[in-house]
Amino acid sequence: MNSPATPREPDPFLHHPVGRWMLGRRDRFRNLDQRHPWLRDTVVAGLLLLFSLPQALGEDREHDPTPEPAQPVALILAATALLLAPLWWRRRAPMAGFLAVAVILLAEWSMNVWISTGMVVLVMLYGVAARCSMRMLALAAGITATEFVFAVYVLQPVPDHRLATVVLLLGTCSAGVAAGLAMRTFRAYQGAQTERVTWLETQRDQQAQLAVAAERARVAREMHDIVGHHVSIMIGLADGGAALATNRQEKAAEPLRLIGETGRQALDDLRRMLGVLHDDTHDPELTPQPGLADIDRLLTGVRAAGLAVTYRTTGDLHHLGQGLQLAVYRIVQEALTNTLKHAGRDVSAQVTVTSEENLVRVRVTDSGSPGRHHGPRSPDGHGIVGIRERASLYGGTVTAGPHRGGWAVDVTLTATGPHP
């Protein structure tokens, strides 16, 4: 039996109220941005417009000791609108938006229009760094540095500290580039995490499918032994009846002989099927399969491993078929193996097998270990997969989960015969 995958430790941030609140708001904002992508761009443009209004209204010149001639309000508003317009395609075409801002800034500075809205170049550099290739980012950075040097040394020469002014401007722009690169790295990390989660889910599904297939092959091998035994008895009875009918010169001799021949052919087909299902670790020869009488021997081995087990039966269990007895035995074996793996040896377990009318109920519970912490047992582990496959063969149901500090496996089977 394959052991279930080791559960990952839960992230404390996800269980903290603040963490859950932040993740919930993040998902809401992300969905809103996907439905209305223009909304966030409008908010950014609105904030920059509010930052530029004092200059457009001339309020920042009231305390200027050497004020320059005021630019017309209409000119400043028009220049502001031109710079804000590229914001609406900064995410769809970040490089085109940056080039548009660079051209507009150069044109406005050439006309001696210097407005604070020019800081929109930081937003555009952020977009290029976050979404474009590194070659595009290097081109944008070179254009920005050339434009600022040209503005400081040619368009509006600064009398003092020209180099310091250029360094200050470029340092400010580098903040936008750094923020964009950080967002780029974060998105790459998120993408890698998403791919990893997808890969892990695929691996989990594949392992579950392999476990189901292996368990079904194992059930088929065991059922082959039981069915082969019954078919052999049928062949013997048919051959004996045919010989007796021949001696008595009865007409039933030929049908009985055909029954024997058909039985032998069916037995050969069963053995060929076993040859397809077996692997290198299994002996294809017929071997006796365990039943209810072998549970005591199973419990003896489990007790020797350190697990205290009590066993109780109720009802008439002797009338159960060999296939159903084998299913009960395997269910008890899988459940106790899971207890040893996950709860340890310092616990106690109870096994109860009850037969009522045409139903058989198997219940295996353990007390859990109060002195040790074991990760939560998954109800979808490979051991439970085997139990479910056994139960489905007889139209049964399986319930597995925590029970009074331990774990309980409750299986109900129908005793009417195997289900296809």
Coordinates of C-alpha atoms in Angstrom, one line a residue:
M1 CA 0.0 0.0 0.0
N2 CA 1.4 3.4 -1.0
S3 CA 1.6 6.0 1.7
P4 CA -0.3 9.2 1.2
A5 CA 1.6 12.4 0.3
T6 CA 3.0 14.4 3.2
P7 CA 0.6 17.3 3.9
R8 CA 2.1 20.8 3.5
E9 CA 2.3 23.1 6.4
P10 CA -0.5 25.7 6.3
D11 CA 0.6 29.3 5.7
P12 CA 0.0 31.3 9.0
F13 CA -0.7 34.4 6.9
L14 CA -3.7 32.8 5.3
H15 CA -5.2 31.9 8.6
H16 CA -4.7 35.3 10.2
P17 CA -7.8 37.6 10.0
V18 CA -5.7 40.4 8.4
G19 CA -4.2 38.1 5.9
R20 CA -7.7 36.7 4.9
W21 CA -9.0 40.3 4.6
M22 CA -6.1 41.4 2.4
L23 CA -6.4 38.4 0.2
G24 CA -10.1 38.9 -0.2
R25 CA -9.7 42.6 -1.1
R26 CA -6.9 41.7 -3.5
D27 CA -9.1 39.2 -5.3
R28 CA -11.9 41.7 -5.5
F29 CA -9.7 44.5 -6.9
R30 CA -8.2 42.0 -9.4
N31 CA -11.6 41.0 -10.6
L32 CA -12.8 44.6 -10.8
D33 CA -9.7 45.5 -12.8
Q34 CA -10.2 42.6 -15.2
R35 CA -13.8 43.7 -15.9
H36 CA -13.0 47.5 -16.1
P37 CA -9.3 48.0 -16.9
W38 CA -9.9 51.7 -17.7
L39 CA -11.0 52.3 -14.1
R40 CA -7.5 52.1 -12.5
D41 CA -6.0 54.2 -15.3
T42 CA -8.6 56.8 -14.7
V43 CA -7.8 56.9 -11.0
V44 CA -4.0 57.3 -11.7
A45 CA -4.8 60.1 -14.2
G46 CA -7.1 61.8 -11.6
L47 CA -4.4 61.8 -8.9
L48 CA -1.9 63.3 -11.3
L49 CA -4.5 65.9 -12.3
L50 CA -5.1 66.9 -8.7
F51 CA -1.4 67.2 -8.2
S52 CA -1.2 69.6 -11.2
L53 CA -4.2 71.8 -10.4
P54 CA -2.3 74.2 -8.0
Q55 CA 0.1 75.1 -10.8
A56 CA -2.6 75.4 -13.4
L57 CA -4.5 77.8 -11.1
G58 CA -1.3 79.8 -10.3
E59 CA -1.4 79.1 -6.5
D60 CA 2.2 77.9 -6.4
R61 CA 3.4 81.2 -7.6
E62 CA 2.1 83.3 -4.7
H63 CA 5.1 82.6 -2.5
D64 CA 7.7 82.6 -5.4
P65 CA 10.1 85.6 -4.7
T66 CA 11.1 85.8 -8.4
P67 CA 8.0 84.7 -10.2
E68 CA 8.2 84.2 -14.0
P69 CA 5.4 85.4 -16.3
A70 CA 2.4 83.2 -15.7
Q71 CA 1.4 80.8 -18.4
P72 CA -2.2 81.0 -19.6
V73 CA -4.4 78.6 -17.6
A74 CA -5.8 77.2 -20.9
L75 CA -2.2 76.4 -22.1
I76 CA -1.3 74.6 -18.9
L77 CA -4.6 72.6 -18.9
A78 CA -4.0 71.6 -22.5
A79 CA -0.4 70.6 -21.8
T80 CA -1.7 68.6 -18.7
A81 CA -4.3 66.8 -20.8
L82 CA -1.8 65.8 -23.4
L83 CA 0.5 64.3 -20.9
L84 CA -2.3 62.4 -19.1
A85 CA -3.9 61.0 -22.3
P86 CA -1.2 58.2 -22.8
L87 CA -2.1 56.8 -19.3
W88 CA -5.1 55.0 -20.8
W89 CA -3.0 52.7 -22.9
R90 CA 0.0 52.5 -20.6
R91 CA -0.7 48.8 -19.8
R92 CA -1.8 47.7 -23.3
A93 CA 1.2 49.4 -25.0
P94 CA 3.6 50.6 -22.4
M95 CA 6.5 51.4 -24.8
A96 CA 4.2 53.4 -27.1
G97 CA 2.8 55.3 -24.1
F98 CA 6.3 56.1 -22.9
L99 CA 7.4 57.4 -26.3
A100 CA 4.3 59.6 -26.6
V101 CA 5.0 61.1 -23.1
A102 CA 8.7 61.7 -24.1
V103 CA 7.7 63.5 -27.3
I104 CA 5.1 65.6 -25.6
L105 CA 7.4 66.5 -22.8
L106 CA 10.2 67.5 -25.2
A107 CA 7.7 69.7 -27.2
E108 CA 6.3 71.4 -24.1
W109 CA 9.8 72.1 -22.7
S110 CA 10.8 73.5 -26.1
M111 CA 7.9 76.0 -25.8
N112 CA 9.0 76.8 -22.2
V113 CA 6.0 75.0 -20.7
W114 CA 7.2 73.4 -17.5
I115 CA 4.5 71.7 -15.5
S116 CA 4.5 69.2 -12.6
T117 CA 2.5 66.8 -14.6
G118 CA 5.7 65.8 -16.2
M119 CA 6.1 63.3 -13.4
V120 CA 3.9 61.0 -15.5
V121 CA 7.2 59.8 -17.0
L122 CA 7.7 57.9 -13.7
V123 CA 4.5 56.0 -14.3
M124 CA 5.5 55.2 -17.9
L125 CA 8.9 54.0 -16.9
Y126 CA 7.2 51.8 -14.3
G127 CA 5.0 50.3 -17.0
V128 CA 8.0 49.6 -19.3
A129 CA 10.0 48.0 -16.6
A130 CA 7.1 45.8 -15.5
R131 CA 5.8 44.7 -18.9
C132 CA 8.4 45.2 -21.6
S133 CA 11.6 43.4 -22.4
M134 CA 14.9 44.5 -20.9
R135 CA 16.0 45.8 -24.3
M136 CA 13.0 48.1 -24.4
L137 CA 13.7 49.1 -20.8
A138 CA 17.3 50.1 -21.6
L139 CA 16.0 52.1 -24.6
A140 CA 13.5 53.9 -22.4
A141 CA 16.1 54.7 -19.8
G142 CA 18.5 56.0 -22.4
I143 CA 15.8 58.3 -23.9
T144 CA 14.9 59.6 -20.4
A145 CA 18.5 60.3 -19.5
T146 CA 19.2 62.1 -22.8
E147 CA 16.0 64.2 -22.6
F148 CA 16.8 65.3 -19.0
V149 CA 20.4 66.2 -19.8
F150 CA 19.2 68.1 -22.9
A151 CA 16.6 70.0 -20.8
V152 CA 19.0 70.9 -18.0
Y153 CA 21.9 71.9 -20.2
V154 CA 20.2 73.4 -23.3
L155 CA 16.5 74.1 -23.0
Q156 CA 16.6 75.7 -19.6
P157 CA 20.2 76.0 -18.4
V158 CA 20.6 75.7 -14.7
P159 CA 23.1 78.2 -13.5
D160 CA 24.4 76.2 -10.6
H161 CA 24.8 72.5 -9.8
R162 CA 23.8 71.2 -13.2
L163 CA 25.3 67.7 -12.6
A164 CA 23.6 67.4 -9.2
T165 CA 20.2 68.3 -10.8
V166 CA 20.6 65.7 -13.5
V167 CA 21.6 63.1 -11.0
L168 CA 18.6 64.0 -8.8
L169 CA 16.2 63.7 -11.8
L170 CA 17.7 60.4 -13.0
G171 CA 17.6 59.1 -9.4
T172 CA 13.9 59.9 -9.2
C173 CA 13.3 58.1 -12.4
S174 CA 15.2 55.1 -11.3
A175 CA 12.6 54.7 -8.5
G176 CA 9.9 54.1 -11.1
V177 CA 12.2 51.6 -12.9
A178 CA 13.0 49.8 -9.6
A179 CA 9.3 49.6 -8.7
G180 CA 8.5 48.2 -12.2
L181 CA 11.2 45.6 -11.9
A182 CA 10.0 44.6 -8.5
M183 CA 6.5 44.1 -9.9
R184 CA 7.9 42.1 -12.8
T185 CA 9.7 39.8 -10.4
F186 CA 6.6 39.4 -8.2
R187 CA 4.5 38.5 -11.3
A188 CA 7.1 36.0 -12.4
Y189 CA 7.1 34.4 -8.9
Q190 CA 3.3 34.2 -8.9
G191 CA 3.4 32.6 -12.3
A192 CA 6.0 30.0 -11.2
Q193 CA 3.9 29.3 -8.1
T194 CA 0.8 28.9 -10.2
E195 CA 2.6 26.5 -12.5
R196 CA 3.9 24.6 -9.5
V197 CA 0.5 24.2 -8.0
T198 CA -0.9 23.1 -11.3
W199 CA 1.9 20.5 -11.6
L200 CA 1.4 19.3 -8.1
E201 CA -2.3 18.9 -8.7
T202 CA -1.6 17.0 -11.9
Q203 CA 0.8 14.7 -10.1
R204 CA -1.7 14.2 -7.3
D205 CA -4.4 13.2 -9.7
Q206 CA -2.0 10.9 -11.6
Q207 CA -0.9 9.2 -8.4
A208 CA -4.5 8.7 -7.3
Q209 CA -5.4 7.2 -10.7
L210 CA -2.3 4.9 -10.5
A211 CA -3.3 3.9 -7.0
V212 CA -6.9 3.1 -8.1
A213 CA -5.6 1.1 -11.1
A214 CA -3.1 -0.9 -8.9
E215 CA -5.8 -1.6 -6.4
R216 CA -8.2 -2.8 -9.0
A217 CA -5.6 -5.1 -10.5
R218 CA -4.9 -6.5 -7.1
V219 CA -8.6 -7.1 -6.5
A220 CA -8.9 -8.7 -9.9
R221 CA -6.0 -11.1 -9.0
E222 CA -7.5 -12.1 -5.8
M223 CA -11.0 -12.5 -7.2
H224 CA -9.4 -14.7 -9.9
D225 CA -8.3 -17.2 -7.3
I226 CA -11.8 -17.3 -5.8
V227 CA -13.6 -17.5 -9.1
G228 CA -11.1 -20.1 -10.4
H229 CA -11.8 -22.3 -7.4
H230 CA -15.6 -22.1 -8.0
V231 CA -15.2 -22.8 -11.7
S232 CA -13.0 -25.8 -11.0
I233 CA -15.7 -27.2 -8.7
M234 CA -18.3 -26.6 -11.5
I235 CA -16.1 -28.4 -14.0
G236 CA -15.7 -31.3 -11.7
L237 CA -19.5 -31.6 -11.0
A238 CA -20.3 -31.3 -14.8
D239 CA -17.7 -34.0 -15.7
G240 CA -19.1 -36.3 -13.0
G241 CA -22.7 -35.7 -14.1
A242 CA -21.8 -36.3 -17.7
A243 CA -20.1 -39.6 -16.9
L244 CA -23.0 -40.7 -14.8
A245 CA -25.5 -39.7 -17.5
T246 CA -23.5 -41.5 -20.1
N247 CA -23.5 -44.7 -18.1
R248 CA -27.3 -44.4 -17.7
Q249 CA -27.6 -43.5 -21.4
E250 CA -29.4 -40.3 -20.6
K251 CA -29.8 -37.3 -22.9
A252 CA -28.3 -34.9 -20.3
A253 CA -24.8 -36.3 -20.9
E254 CA -24.1 -34.0 -23.9
P255 CA -25.2 -30.8 -22.2
L256 CA -23.2 -31.6 -19.1
R257 CA -20.1 -32.4 -21.2
L258 CA -20.5 -29.0 -22.9
I259 CA -20.8 -27.3 -19.5
G260 CA -17.5 -28.9 -18.5
E261 CA -15.8 -27.8 -21.7
T262 CA -17.1 -24.3 -21.4
G263 CA -15.9 -24.2 -17.8
R264 CA -12.4 -25.3 -18.8
Q265 CA -12.3 -22.6 -21.5
A266 CA -13.5 -20.0 -18.9
L267 CA -10.8 -21.1 -16.5
D268 CA -8.1 -20.8 -19.2
D269 CA -9.4 -17.3 -20.0
L270 CA -9.2 -16.4 -16.3
R271 CA -5.6 -17.5 -16.2
R272 CA -4.7 -15.5 -19.3
M273 CA -6.4 -12.5 -17.7
L274 CA -4.2 -13.0 -14.6
G275 CA -1.2 -13.0 -16.9
V276 CA -2.1 -9.6 -18.2
L277 CA -2.7 -8.2 -14.7
H278 CA 0.3 -9.6 -12.9
D279 CA 3.6 -7.7 -12.6
D280 CA 7.1 -8.9 -11.8
T281 CA 6.5 -8.8 -8.0
H282 CA 3.4 -11.1 -8.1
D283 CA 3.2 -14.8 -8.5
P284 CA 0.7 -15.6 -11.2
E285 CA -0.1 -19.0 -9.7
L286 CA -3.3 -19.6 -7.7
T287 CA -2.8 -19.0 -4.0
P288 CA -5.3 -19.2 -1.1
Q289 CA -6.9 -15.9 -0.3
P290 CA -7.5 -14.8 3.3
G291 CA -11.0 -14.6 4.9
L292 CA -12.6 -13.8 8.2
A293 CA -10.9 -16.7 9.9
D294 CA -7.6 -15.1 9.1
I295 CA -8.4 -11.8 10.8
D296 CA -7.2 -13.2 14.2
R297 CA -3.8 -14.0 12.7
L298 CA -3.7 -10.5 11.2
L299 CA -4.4 -8.9 14.5
T300 CA -1.7 -11.0 16.1
G301 CA 0.9 -9.4 13.8
V302 CA -0.6 -5.9 14.4
R303 CA -0.4 -6.4 18.2
A304 CA 3.2 -7.5 17.8
A305 CA 3.9 -4.2 16.1
G306 CA 2.8 -2.4 19.3
L307 CA -0.9 -1.5 18.5
A308 CA -3.4 -2.6 21.1
V309 CA -6.4 -4.0 19.1
T310 CA -9.7 -5.4 20.2
Y311 CA -11.9 -7.5 17.8
R312 CA -15.6 -8.1 18.1
T313 CA -18.1 -9.7 15.7
T314 CA -21.9 -9.7 15.7
G315 CA -24.3 -11.8 13.7
D316 CA -23.8 -14.9 11.5
L317 CA -20.7 -14.4 9.4
H318 CA -20.2 -18.0 8.3
H319 CA -22.6 -17.7 5.4
L320 CA -20.6 -14.9 3.7
G321 CA -19.0 -15.8 0.4
Q322 CA -15.2 -16.0 0.0
G323 CA -15.1 -12.8 -2.1
L324 CA -16.9 -10.8 0.6
Q325 CA -14.8 -12.3 3.3
L326 CA -11.7 -11.3 1.4
A327 CA -13.0 -7.7 1.0
V328 CA -13.7 -7.5 4.8
Y329 CA -10.2 -8.8 5.5
R330 CA -8.5 -6.3 3.2
I331 CA -10.5 -3.4 4.6
V332 CA -9.5 -4.2 8.2
Q333 CA -5.8 -4.7 7.0
E334 CA -5.8 -1.3 5.2
A335 CA -7.4 0.6 8.1
L336 CA -5.0 -0.8 10.7
T337 CA -2.0 -0.1 8.5
N338 CA -3.1 3.5 8.2
T339 CA -3.4 3.6 12.0
L340 CA 0.1 2.4 12.4
K341 CA 1.4 4.9 9.9
H342 CA -0.3 8.0 11.1
A343 CA -1.1 7.5 14.8
G344 CA 1.9 5.5 15.9
R345 CA 2.1 2.5 18.1
D346 CA 1.1 4.0 21.5
V347 CA -2.6 4.0 20.6
S348 CA -5.5 1.5 20.8
A349 CA -7.8 0.4 18.1
Q350 CA -11.2 -1.3 17.9
V351 CA -12.3 -3.6 15.0
T352 CA -16.0 -4.5 14.7
V353 CA -17.6 -6.7 12.0
T354 CA -21.4 -6.9 12.0
S355 CA -23.7 -8.9 9.8
E356 CA -27.4 -7.9 9.7
E357 CA -29.7 -9.4 7.0
N358 CA -27.9 -8.7 3.7
L359 CA -25.6 -6.0 5.1
V360 CA -22.1 -6.3 6.5
R361 CA -20.6 -3.4 8.4
V362 CA -16.9 -3.1 9.1
R363 CA -15.8 -0.4 11.6
V364 CA -12.2 0.4 12.6
T365 CA -11.5 3.2 15.1
D366 CA -8.4 4.3 17.0
S367 CA -8.0 6.5 20.0
G368 CA -5.3 8.8 18.6
S369 CA -2.1 9.7 20.5
P370 CA -2.5 12.6 23.0
G371 CA 1.3 12.9 23.5
R372 CA 2.2 13.3 19.8
H373 CA 1.1 15.6 17.0
H374 CA 0.5 13.8 13.7
G375 CA -0.5 15.7 10.6
P376 CA -4.2 15.4 9.6
R377 CA -4.9 12.2 7.8
S378 CA -6.4 12.7 4.4
P379 CA -9.6 10.9 3.6
D380 CA -8.3 10.6 0.0
G381 CA -5.1 8.8 0.8
H382 CA -4.0 5.7 -1.1
G383 CA -5.1 3.4 1.8
I384 CA -8.6 4.8 1.6
V385 CA -8.5 4.3 -2.2
G386 CA -8.0 0.6 -1.7
I387 CA -10.9 0.5 0.9
R388 CA -13.2 2.3 -1.5
E389 CA -12.4 0.0 -4.4
R390 CA -13.2 -3.0 -2.2
A391 CA -16.4 -1.5 -1.0
S392 CA -17.5 -0.5 -4.5
L393 CA -17.2 -4.1 -5.6
Y394 CA -20.0 -5.0 -3.2
G395 CA -22.1 -1.8 -3.6
G396 CA -20.8 -0.4 -0.3
T397 CA -20.2 3.0 1.2
V398 CA -17.1 4.3 3.0
T399 CA -17.0 7.0 5.7
A400 CA -13.6 8.0 7.0
G401 CA -12.8 11.0 9.3
P402 CA -11.8 12.2 12.8
H403 CA -13.6 10.5 15.7
R404 CA -13.2 11.5 19.3
G405 CA -9.6 12.6 19.0
G406 CA -8.7 9.6 16.7
W407 CA -9.8 8.3 13.4
A408 CA -12.7 6.1 12.2
V409 CA -13.3 4.1 9.1
D410 CA -16.8 2.9 8.6
V411 CA -17.7 0.6 5.7
T412 CA -21.0 -0.9 4.8
L413 CA -21.2 -3.8 2.3
T414 CA -24.1 -5.7 0.7
A415 CA -23.9 -9.5 1.0
T416 CA -25.9 -10.2 -2.2
G417 CA -22.9 -10.5 -4.4
P418 CA -20.3 -8.5 -6.3
H419 CA -21.4 -5.5 -8.3
P420 CA -20.0 -4.8 -11.7

